[in-house]
GROMACS .gro file of N, CA and C in nm:
model
  444
    1UNK      N    1   0.082  -0.121   0.000
    1UNK     CA    2   0.000   0.000   0.000
    1UNK      C    3   0.086   0.126   0.000
    2UNK      N    4   0.201   0.121   0.070
    2UNK     CA    5   0.287   0.239   0.075
    2UNK      C    6   0.345   0.269  -0.062
    3UNK      N    7   0.366   0.166  -0.146
    3UNK     CA    8   0.416   0.188  -0.282
    3UNK      C    9   0.314   0.264  -0.365
    4UNK      N   10   0.188   0.230  -0.349
    4UNK     CA   11   0.081   0.299  -0.422
    4UNK      C   12   0.074   0.445  -0.379
    5UNK      N   13   0.086   0.472  -0.252
    5UNK     CA   14   0.083   0.610  -0.204
    5UNK      C   15   0.204   0.687  -0.255
    6UNK      N   16   0.321   0.623  -0.253
    6UNK     CA   17   0.442   0.687  -0.305
    6UNK      C   18   0.428   0.718  -0.453
    7UNK      N   19   0.377   0.624  -0.531
    7UNK     CA   20   0.356   0.648  -0.673
    7UNK      C   21   0.254   0.757  -0.698
    8UNK      N   22   0.149   0.761  -0.617
    8UNK     CA   23   0.047   0.864  -0.631
    8UNK      C   24   0.105   1.003  -0.602
    9UNK      N   25   0.179   1.015  -0.494
    9UNK     CA   26   0.238   1.145  -0.458
    9UNK      C   27   0.342   1.187  -0.562
   10UNK      N   28   0.423   1.093  -0.608
   10UNK     CA   29   0.524   1.124  -0.708
   10UNK      C   30   0.460   1.167  -0.840
   11UNK      N   31   0.357   1.098  -0.882
   11UNK     CA   32   0.291   1.134  -1.007
   11UNK      C   33   0.219   1.268  -0.996
   12UNK      N   34   0.163   1.298  -0.881
   12UNK     CA   35   0.101   1.431  -0.861
   12UNK      C   36   0.207   1.541  -0.866
   13UNK      N   37   0.322   1.517  -0.806
   13UNK     CA   38   0.430   1.615  -0.811
   13UNK      C   39   0.483   1.634  -0.952
   14UNK      N   40   0.499   1.526  -1.026
   14UNK     CA   41   0.545   1.536  -1.164
   14UNK      C   42   0.443   1.606  -1.252
   15UNK      N   43   0.316   1.576  -1.230
   15UNK     CA   44   0.210   1.644  -1.304
   15UNK      C   45   0.207   1.793  -1.274
   16UNK      N   46   0.231   1.829  -1.147
   16UNK     CA   47   0.237   1.970  -1.110
   16UNK      C   48   0.355   2.039  -1.176
   17UNK      N   49   0.468   1.969  -1.184
   17UNK     CA   50   0.584   2.026  -1.250
   17UNK      C   51   0.559   2.045  -1.399
   18UNK      N   52   0.497   1.947  -1.464
   18UNK     CA   53   0.461   1.961  -1.606
   18UNK      C   54   0.365   2.077  -1.626
   19UNK      N   55   0.271   2.093  -1.535
   19UNK     CA   56   0.177   2.204  -1.545
   19UNK      C   57   0.250   2.337  -1.534
   20UNK      N   58   0.342   2.348  -1.439
   20UNK     CA   59   0.416   2.474  -1.423
   20UNK      C   60   0.497   2.508  -1.547
   21UNK      N   61   0.566   2.410  -1.603
   21UNK     CA   62   0.647   2.436  -1.721
   21UNK      C   63   0.559   2.472  -1.840
   22UNK      N   64   0.453   2.398  -1.862
   22UNK     CA   65   0.366   2.428  -1.977
   22UNK      C   66   0.293   2.559  -1.960
   23UNK      N   67   0.250   2.590  -1.839
   23UNK     CA   68   0.182   2.719  -1.820
   23UNK      C   69   0.281   2.834  -1.835
   24UNK      N   70   0.407   2.813  -1.794
   24UNK     CA   71   0.509   2.916  -1.815
   24UNK      C   72   0.535   2.939  -1.963
   25UNK      N   73   0.544   2.831  -2.040
   25UNK     CA   74   0.564   2.845  -2.184
   25UNK      C   75   0.447   2.917  -2.250
   26UNK      N   76   0.325   2.876  -2.217
   26UNK     CA   77   0.209   2.937  -2.282
   26UNK      C   78   0.187   3.081  -2.234
   27UNK      N   79   0.217   3.109  -2.109
   27UNK     CA   80   0.201   3.245  -2.058
   27UNK      C   81   0.300   3.340  -2.124
   28UNK      N   82   0.425   3.300  -2.131
   28UNK     CA   83   0.527   3.385  -2.193
   28UNK      C   84   0.497   3.404  -2.342
   29UNK      N   85   0.456   3.298  -2.410
   29UNK     CA   86   0.425   3.314  -2.552
   29UNK      C   87   0.300   3.398  -2.571
   30UNK      N   88   0.200   3.380  -2.487
   30UNK     CA   89   0.077   3.457  -2.501
   30UNK      C   90   0.095   3.605  -2.473
   31UNK      N   91   0.178   3.638  -2.374
   31UNK     CA   92   0.197   3.779  -2.339
   31UNK      C   93   0.302   3.849  -2.424
   32UNK      N   94   0.412   3.779  -2.451
   32UNK     CA   95   0.523   3.845  -2.517
   32UNK      C   96   0.547   3.797  -2.659
   33UNK      N   97   0.489   3.686  -2.697
   33UNK     CA   98   0.514   3.632  -2.830
   33UNK      C   99   0.653   3.572  -2.842
   34UNK      N  100   0.709   3.524  -2.731
   34UNK     CA  101   0.844   3.468  -2.729
   34UNK      C  102   0.835   3.319  -2.699
   35UNK      N  103   0.902   3.240  -2.781
   35UNK     CA  104   0.910   3.097  -2.759
   35UNK      C  105   1.040   3.068  -2.684
   36UNK      N  106   1.033   3.048  -2.554
   36UNK     CA  107   1.151   3.027  -2.472
   36UNK      C  108   1.149   2.884  -2.420
   37UNK      N  109   1.245   2.804  -2.466
   37UNK     CA  110   1.253   2.665  -2.424
   37UNK      C  111   1.363   2.642  -2.321
   38UNK      N  112   1.415   2.748  -2.262
   38UNK     CA  113   1.522   2.735  -2.163
   38UNK      C  114   1.468   2.739  -2.020
   39UNK      N  115   1.336   2.727  -2.001
   39UNK     CA  116   1.279   2.733  -1.867
   39UNK      C  117   1.334   2.624  -1.776
   40UNK      N  118   1.357   2.506  -1.830
   40UNK     CA  119   1.409   2.396  -1.749
   40UNK      C  120   1.547   2.426  -1.692
   41UNK      N  121   1.629   2.496  -1.769
   41UNK     CA  122   1.762   2.533  -1.719
   41UNK      C  123   1.751   2.633  -1.606
   42UNK      N  124   1.657   2.725  -1.616
   42UNK     CA  125   1.640   2.823  -1.508
   42UNK      C  126   1.589   2.754  -1.380
   43UNK      N  127   1.497   2.658  -1.398
   43UNK     CA  128   1.448   2.581  -1.283
   43UNK      C  129   1.559   2.499  -1.219
   44UNK      N  130   1.641   2.436  -1.303
   44UNK     CA  131   1.750   2.353  -1.252
   44UNK      C  132   1.852   2.436  -1.177
   45UNK      N  133   1.889   2.550  -1.233
   45UNK     CA  134   1.985   2.637  -1.166
   45UNK      C  135   1.931   2.685  -1.032
   46UNK      N  136   1.805   2.727  -1.030
   46UNK     CA  137   1.744   2.770  -0.905
   46UNK      C  138   1.737   2.658  -0.803
   47UNK      N  139   1.707   2.536  -0.848
   47UNK     CA  140   1.701   2.422  -0.756
   47UNK      C  141   1.838   2.391  -0.698
   48UNK      N  142   1.941   2.390  -0.782
   48UNK     CA  143   2.076   2.362  -0.732
   48UNK      C  144   2.123   2.470  -0.636
   49UNK      N  145   2.097   2.597  -0.668
   49UNK     CA  146   2.140   2.705  -0.578
   49UNK      C  147   2.061   2.704  -0.448
   50UNK      N  148   1.933   2.674  -0.455
   50UNK     CA  149   1.854   2.660  -0.333
   50UNK      C  150   1.904   2.545  -0.248
   51UNK      N  151   1.942   2.436  -0.312
   51UNK     CA  152   1.998   2.320  -0.242
   51UNK      C  153   2.130   2.358  -0.175
   52UNK      N  154   2.214   2.432  -0.246
   52UNK     CA  155   2.343   2.472  -0.189
   52UNK      C  156   2.324   2.566  -0.070
   53UNK      N  157   2.227   2.658  -0.080
   53UNK     CA  158   2.200   2.749   0.032
   53UNK      C  159   2.148   2.671   0.152
   54UNK      N  160   2.057   2.578   0.128
   54UNK     CA  161   2.003   2.497   0.238
   54UNK      C  162   2.112   2.414   0.303
   55UNK      N  163   2.205   2.364   0.224
   55UNK     CA  164   2.314   2.285   0.280
   55UNK      C  165   2.413   2.372   0.355
   56UNK      N  166   2.433   2.494   0.309
   56UNK     CA  167   2.531   2.582   0.371
   56UNK      C  168   2.482   2.636   0.506
   57UNK      N  169   2.353   2.670   0.514
   57UNK     CA  170   2.304   2.730   0.639
   57UNK      C  171   2.245   2.627   0.734
   58UNK      N  172   2.229   2.506   0.686
   58UNK     CA  173   2.176   2.403   0.774
   58UNK      C  174   2.025   2.400   0.771
   59UNK      N  175   1.968   2.288   0.729
   59UNK     CA  176   1.823   2.277   0.713
   59UNK      C  177   1.752   2.240   0.843
   60UNK      N  178   1.767   2.320   0.945
   60UNK     CA  179   1.706   2.284   1.072
   60UNK      C  180   1.583   2.364   1.105
   61UNK      N  181   1.557   2.472   1.032
   61UNK     CA  182   1.442   2.556   1.064
   61UNK      C  183   1.362   2.584   0.937
   62UNK      N  184   1.240   2.630   0.957
   62UNK     CA  185   1.157   2.669   0.844
   62UNK      C  186   1.213   2.795   0.778
   63UNK      N  187   1.281   2.879   0.857
   63UNK     CA  188   1.343   2.999   0.801
   63UNK      C  189   1.451   2.965   0.701
   64UNK      N  190   1.530   2.860   0.729
   64UNK     CA  191   1.632   2.819   0.633
   64UNK      C  192   1.569   2.762   0.506
   65UNK      N  193   1.458   2.691   0.522
   65UNK     CA  194   1.387   2.642   0.404
   65UNK      C  195   1.337   2.758   0.319
   66UNK      N  196   1.275   2.856   0.382
   66UNK     CA  197   1.225   2.971   0.306
   66UNK      C  198   1.338   3.051   0.243
   67UNK      N  199   1.448   3.068   0.315
   67UNK     CA  200   1.562   3.140   0.260
   67UNK      C  201   1.621   3.069   0.140
   68UNK      N  202   1.632   2.937   0.147
   68UNK     CA  203   1.685   2.862   0.034
   68UNK      C  204   1.589   2.867  -0.085
   69UNK      N  205   1.459   2.864  -0.059
   69UNK     CA  206   1.363   2.874  -0.169
   69UNK      C  207   1.369   3.011  -0.236
   70UNK      N  208   1.377   3.116  -0.154
   70UNK     CA  209   1.386   3.251  -0.210
   70UNK      C  210   1.515   3.269  -0.289
   71UNK      N  211   1.626   3.216  -0.236
   71UNK     CA  212   1.754   3.226  -0.308
   71UNK      C  213   1.747   3.154  -0.442
   72UNK      N  214   1.687   3.036  -0.444
   72UNK     CA  215   1.672   2.962  -0.569
   72UNK      C  216   1.584   3.034  -0.669
   73UNK      N  217   1.472   3.089  -0.621
   73UNK     CA  218   1.381   3.160  -0.712
   73UNK      C  219   1.445   3.286  -0.768
   74UNK      N  220   1.514   3.361  -0.683
   74UNK     CA  221   1.579   3.483  -0.730
   74UNK      C  222   1.692   3.454  -0.829
   75UNK      N  223   1.765   3.347  -0.804
   75UNK     CA  224   1.872   3.310  -0.896
   75UNK      C  225   1.816   3.269  -1.032
   76UNK      N  226   1.714   3.184  -1.032
   76UNK     CA  227   1.651   3.144  -1.157
   76UNK      C  228   1.591   3.262  -1.231
   77UNK      N  229   1.525   3.352  -1.159
   77UNK     CA  230   1.466   3.471  -1.222
   77UNK      C  231   1.573   3.563  -1.277
   78UNK      N  232   1.685   3.578  -1.207
   78UNK     CA  233   1.792   3.665  -1.254
   78UNK      C  234   1.853   3.610  -1.383
   79UNK      N  235   1.876   3.480  -1.390
   79UNK     CA  236   1.931   3.423  -1.511
   79UNK      C  237   1.829   3.424  -1.625
   80UNK      N  238   1.702   3.410  -1.595
   80UNK     CA  239   1.599   3.420  -1.698
   80UNK      C  240   1.594   3.562  -1.754
   81UNK      N  241   1.602   3.661  -1.668
   81UNK     CA  242   1.601   3.800  -1.714
   81UNK      C  243   1.725   3.831  -1.795
   82UNK      N  244   1.840   3.780  -1.751
   82UNK     CA  245   1.964   3.803  -1.827
   82UNK      C  246   1.956   3.739  -1.965
   83UNK      N  247   1.899   3.619  -1.973
   83UNK     CA  248   1.883   3.553  -2.102
   83UNK      C  249   1.790   3.632  -2.193
   84UNK      N  250   1.684   3.686  -2.135
   84UNK     CA  251   1.591   3.766  -2.216
   84UNK      C  252   1.659   3.893  -2.265
   85UNK      N  253   1.732   3.960  -2.179
   85UNK     CA  254   1.796   4.086  -2.220
   85UNK      C  255   1.908   4.064  -2.320
   86UNK      N  256   1.988   3.959  -2.300
   86UNK     CA  257   2.105   3.939  -2.385
   86UNK      C  258   2.071   3.865  -2.514
   87UNK      N  259   1.989   3.760  -2.506
   87UNK     CA  260   1.967   3.675  -2.623
   87UNK      C  261   1.834   3.697  -2.693
   88UNK      N  262   1.726   3.700  -2.618
   88UNK     CA  263   1.594   3.693  -2.679
   88UNK      C  264   1.544   3.829  -2.728
   89UNK      N  265   1.581   3.935  -2.663
   89UNK     CA  266   1.529   4.067  -2.697
   89UNK      C  267   1.557   4.104  -2.843
   90UNK      N  268   1.668   4.060  -2.895
   90UNK     CA  269   1.703   4.090  -3.035
   90UNK      C  270   1.622   4.007  -3.135
   91UNK      N  271   1.551   3.908  -3.086
   91UNK     CA  272   1.484   3.813  -3.175
   91UNK      C  273   1.332   3.821  -3.171
   92UNK      N  274   1.276   3.932  -3.127
   92UNK     CA  275   1.131   3.944  -3.128
   92UNK      C  276   1.081   3.937  -3.272
   93UNK      N  277   0.967   3.874  -3.291
   93UNK     CA  278   0.902   3.853  -3.421
   93UNK      C  279   0.980   3.758  -3.512
   94UNK      N  280   1.080   3.691  -3.461
   94UNK     CA  281   1.152   3.588  -3.538
   94UNK      C  282   1.149   3.459  -3.456
   95UNK      N  283   1.040   3.386  -3.472
   95UNK     CA  284   1.012   3.272  -3.384
   95UNK      C  285   1.108   3.155  -3.406
   96UNK      N  286   1.150   3.131  -3.528
   96UNK     CA  287   1.242   3.019  -3.553
   96UNK      C  288   1.375   3.044  -3.483
   97UNK      N  289   1.426   3.166  -3.493
   97UNK     CA  290   1.552   3.197  -3.425
   97UNK      C  291   1.537   3.192  -3.273
   98UNK      N  292   1.421   3.231  -3.222
   98UNK     CA  293   1.397   3.221  -3.076
   98UNK      C  294   1.405   3.077  -3.029
   99UNK      N  295   1.342   2.989  -3.105
   99UNK     CA  296   1.344   2.847  -3.069
   99UNK      C  297   1.487   2.793  -3.074
  100UNK      N  298   1.561   2.830  -3.179
  100UNK     CA  299   1.698   2.780  -3.191
  100UNK      C  300   1.788   2.831  -3.078
  101UNK      N  301   1.776   2.959  -3.043
  101UNK     CA  302   1.862   3.015  -2.939
  101UNK      C  303   1.825   2.959  -2.802
  102UNK      N  304   1.697   2.959  -2.768
  102UNK     CA  305   1.660   2.914  -2.634
  102UNK      C  306   1.670   2.762  -2.620
  103UNK      N  307   1.642   2.688  -2.726
  103UNK     CA  308   1.661   2.543  -2.718
  103UNK      C  309   1.809   2.508  -2.715
  104UNK      N  310   1.894   2.592  -2.774
  104UNK     CA  311   2.038   2.570  -2.767
  104UNK      C  312   2.097   2.613  -2.635
  105UNK      N  313   2.032   2.705  -2.565
  105UNK     CA  314   2.082   2.747  -2.434
  105UNK      C  315   2.064   2.638  -2.330
  106UNK      N  316   1.963   2.554  -2.349
  106UNK     CA  317   1.938   2.448  -2.253
  106UNK      C  318   2.051   2.345  -2.250
  107UNK      N  319   2.091   2.285  -2.362
  107UNK     CA  320   2.199   2.187  -2.352
  107UNK      C  321   2.335   2.249  -2.321
  108UNK      N  322   2.351   2.377  -2.347
  108UNK     CA  323   2.479   2.439  -2.312
  108UNK      C  324   2.489   2.470  -2.163
  109UNK      N  325   2.377   2.470  -2.091
  109UNK     CA  326   2.380   2.494  -1.947
  109UNK      C  327   2.415   2.367  -1.870
  110UNK      N  328   2.383   2.251  -1.924
  110UNK     CA  329   2.407   2.126  -1.852
  110UNK      C  330   2.554   2.101  -1.821
  111UNK      N  331   2.649   2.127  -1.912
  111UNK     CA  332   2.790   2.109  -1.874
  111UNK      C  333   2.833   2.198  -1.758
  112UNK      N  334   2.777   2.316  -1.747
  112UNK     CA  335   2.808   2.403  -1.633
  112UNK      C  336   2.757   2.341  -1.504
  113UNK      N  337   2.634   2.289  -1.507
  113UNK     CA  338   2.578   2.226  -1.387
  113UNK      C  339   2.661   2.104  -1.348
  114UNK      N  340   2.700   2.024  -1.448
  114UNK     CA  341   2.780   1.905  -1.420
  114UNK      C  342   2.919   1.941  -1.371
  115UNK      N  343   2.976   2.049  -1.422
  115UNK     CA  344   3.109   2.090  -1.379
  115UNK      C  345   3.110   2.144  -1.237
  116UNK      N  346   3.002   2.211  -1.197
  116UNK     CA  347   2.997   2.268  -1.063
  116UNK      C  348   2.952   2.166  -0.960
  117UNK      N  349   2.842   2.096  -0.988
  117UNK     CA  350   2.785   2.005  -0.889
  117UNK      C  351   2.817   1.859  -0.913
  118UNK      N  352   2.876   1.827  -1.026
  118UNK     CA  353   2.914   1.689  -1.055
  118UNK      C  354   2.799   1.608  -1.113
  119UNK      N  355   2.829   1.485  -1.148
  119UNK     CA  356   2.729   1.400  -1.213
  119UNK      C  357   2.695   1.276  -1.132
  120UNK      N  358   2.766   1.250  -1.027
  120UNK     CA  359   2.746   1.127  -0.951
  120UNK      C  360   2.624   1.133  -0.861
  121UNK      N  361   2.608   1.028  -0.785
  121UNK     CA  362   2.495   1.019  -0.695
  121UNK      C  363   2.531   1.072  -0.557
  122UNK      N  364   2.631   1.160  -0.548
  122UNK     CA  365   2.670   1.216  -0.419
  122UNK      C  366   2.573   1.322  -0.371
  123UNK      N  367   2.478   1.361  -0.455
  123UNK     CA  368   2.382   1.463  -0.416
  123UNK      C  369   2.275   1.399  -0.329
  124UNK      N  370   2.307   1.378  -0.206
  124UNK     CA  371   2.210   1.322  -0.113
  124UNK      C  372   2.140   1.435  -0.042
  125UNK      N  373   2.033   1.403   0.020
  125UNK     CA  374   1.953   1.504   0.089
  125UNK      C  375   2.031   1.565   0.205
  126UNK      N  376   2.026   1.699   0.219
  126UNK     CA  377   2.095   1.757   0.333
  126UNK      C  378   2.024   1.729   0.464
  127UNK      N  379   1.908   1.669   0.459
  127UNK     CA  380   1.834   1.632   0.579
  127UNK      C  381   1.776   1.493   0.559
  128UNK      N  382   1.860   1.389   0.572
  128UNK     CA  383   1.813   1.255   0.537
  128UNK      C  384   1.698   1.204   0.622
  129UNK      N  385   1.687   1.252   0.744
  129UNK     CA  386   1.578   1.203   0.829
  129UNK      C  387   1.462   1.302   0.834
  130UNK      N  388   1.464   1.401   0.749
  130UNK     CA  389   1.359   1.501   0.749
  130UNK      C  390   1.405   1.630   0.814
  131UNK      N  391   1.319   1.728   0.822
  131UNK     CA  392   1.355   1.856   0.880
  131UNK      C  393   1.388   1.840   1.027
  132UNK      N  394   1.490   1.908   1.070
  132UNK     CA  395   1.534   1.902   1.207
  132UNK      C  396   1.646   1.802   1.229
  133UNK      N  397   1.684   1.727   1.127
  133UNK     CA  398   1.794   1.632   1.141
  133UNK      C  399   1.927   1.708   1.138
  134UNK      N  400   2.033   1.649   1.188
  134UNK     CA  401   2.163   1.718   1.185
  134UNK      C  402   2.209   1.743   1.043
  135UNK      N  403   2.283   1.849   1.026
  135UNK     CA  404   2.333   1.889   0.894
  135UNK      C  405   2.441   1.792   0.849
  136UNK      N  406   2.435   1.753   0.721
  136UNK     CA  407   2.539   1.668   0.663
  136UNK      C  408   2.645   1.757   0.599
  137UNK      N  409   2.748   1.698   0.550
  137UNK     CA  410   2.860   1.775   0.496
  137UNK      C  411   2.855   1.780   0.345
  138UNK      N  412   2.741   1.811   0.286
  138UNK     CA  413   2.731   1.822   0.142
  138UNK      C  414   2.775   1.960   0.100
  139UNK      N  415   2.850   1.968  -0.005
  139UNK     CA  416   2.891   2.096  -0.063
  139UNK      C  417   2.907   2.076  -0.213
  140UNK      N  418   2.886   2.180  -0.292
  140UNK     CA  419   2.905   2.164  -0.437
  140UNK      C  420   3.048   2.127  -0.469
  141UNK      N  421   3.062   2.042  -0.567
  141UNK     CA  422   3.196   2.001  -0.609
  141UNK      C  423   3.241   2.091  -0.722
  142UNK      N  424   3.348   2.161  -0.706
  142UNK     CA  425   3.403   2.244  -0.812
  142UNK      C  426   3.517   2.168  -0.876
  143UNK      N  427   3.492   2.119  -0.994
  143UNK     CA  428   3.593   2.041  -1.064
  143UNK      C  429   3.649   2.124  -1.177
  144UNK      N  430   3.774   2.107  -1.204
  144UNK     CA  431   3.834   2.182  -1.314
  144UNK      C  432   3.863   2.094  -1.434
  145UNK      N  433   3.849   1.964  -1.423
  145UNK     CA  434   3.879   1.876  -1.534
  145UNK      C  435   3.773   1.891  -1.641
  146UNK      N  436   3.817   1.904  -1.764
  146UNK     CA  437   3.725   1.913  -1.876
  146UNK      C  438   3.660   2.049  -1.893
  147UNK      N  439   3.705   2.147  -1.820
  147UNK     CA  440   3.640   2.278  -1.825
  147UNK      C  441   3.742   2.388  -1.849
  148UNK      N  442   3.803   2.391  -1.963
  148UNK     CA  443   3.903   2.495  -1.991
  148UNK      C  444   3.883   2.556  -2.126
   0.00000   0.00000   0.00000
């Protein structure tokens, strides 16, 4: 029975994530006429930075959770705004070029994420027993191999 509940909660979370991404795409296209396919990279960057903040300050209080969430959201929003100002603003009314630039920005962001945080399964929860558990020693891995 616990497997069914786990699958139900996981599928609801995944459906909510799909809804957020699709509503973001349709909202941005409906309001601005911009086809931006780099939303996943902004979400990933915000999630990693929020994770790093939560690990750095210790996930023992609700304040640290809120601070890490705000840090992640602000980081993702800042990079989204920078992408719009630097790349997309020049491409208004040229939808094919918008798709090519923003869809190309997504795979070019992944090597940066892998270079900073790594690719292994070392990304364990900073609170393995839930909120209030002692802080673990997780920190982003800064590797220099393959990044020159």
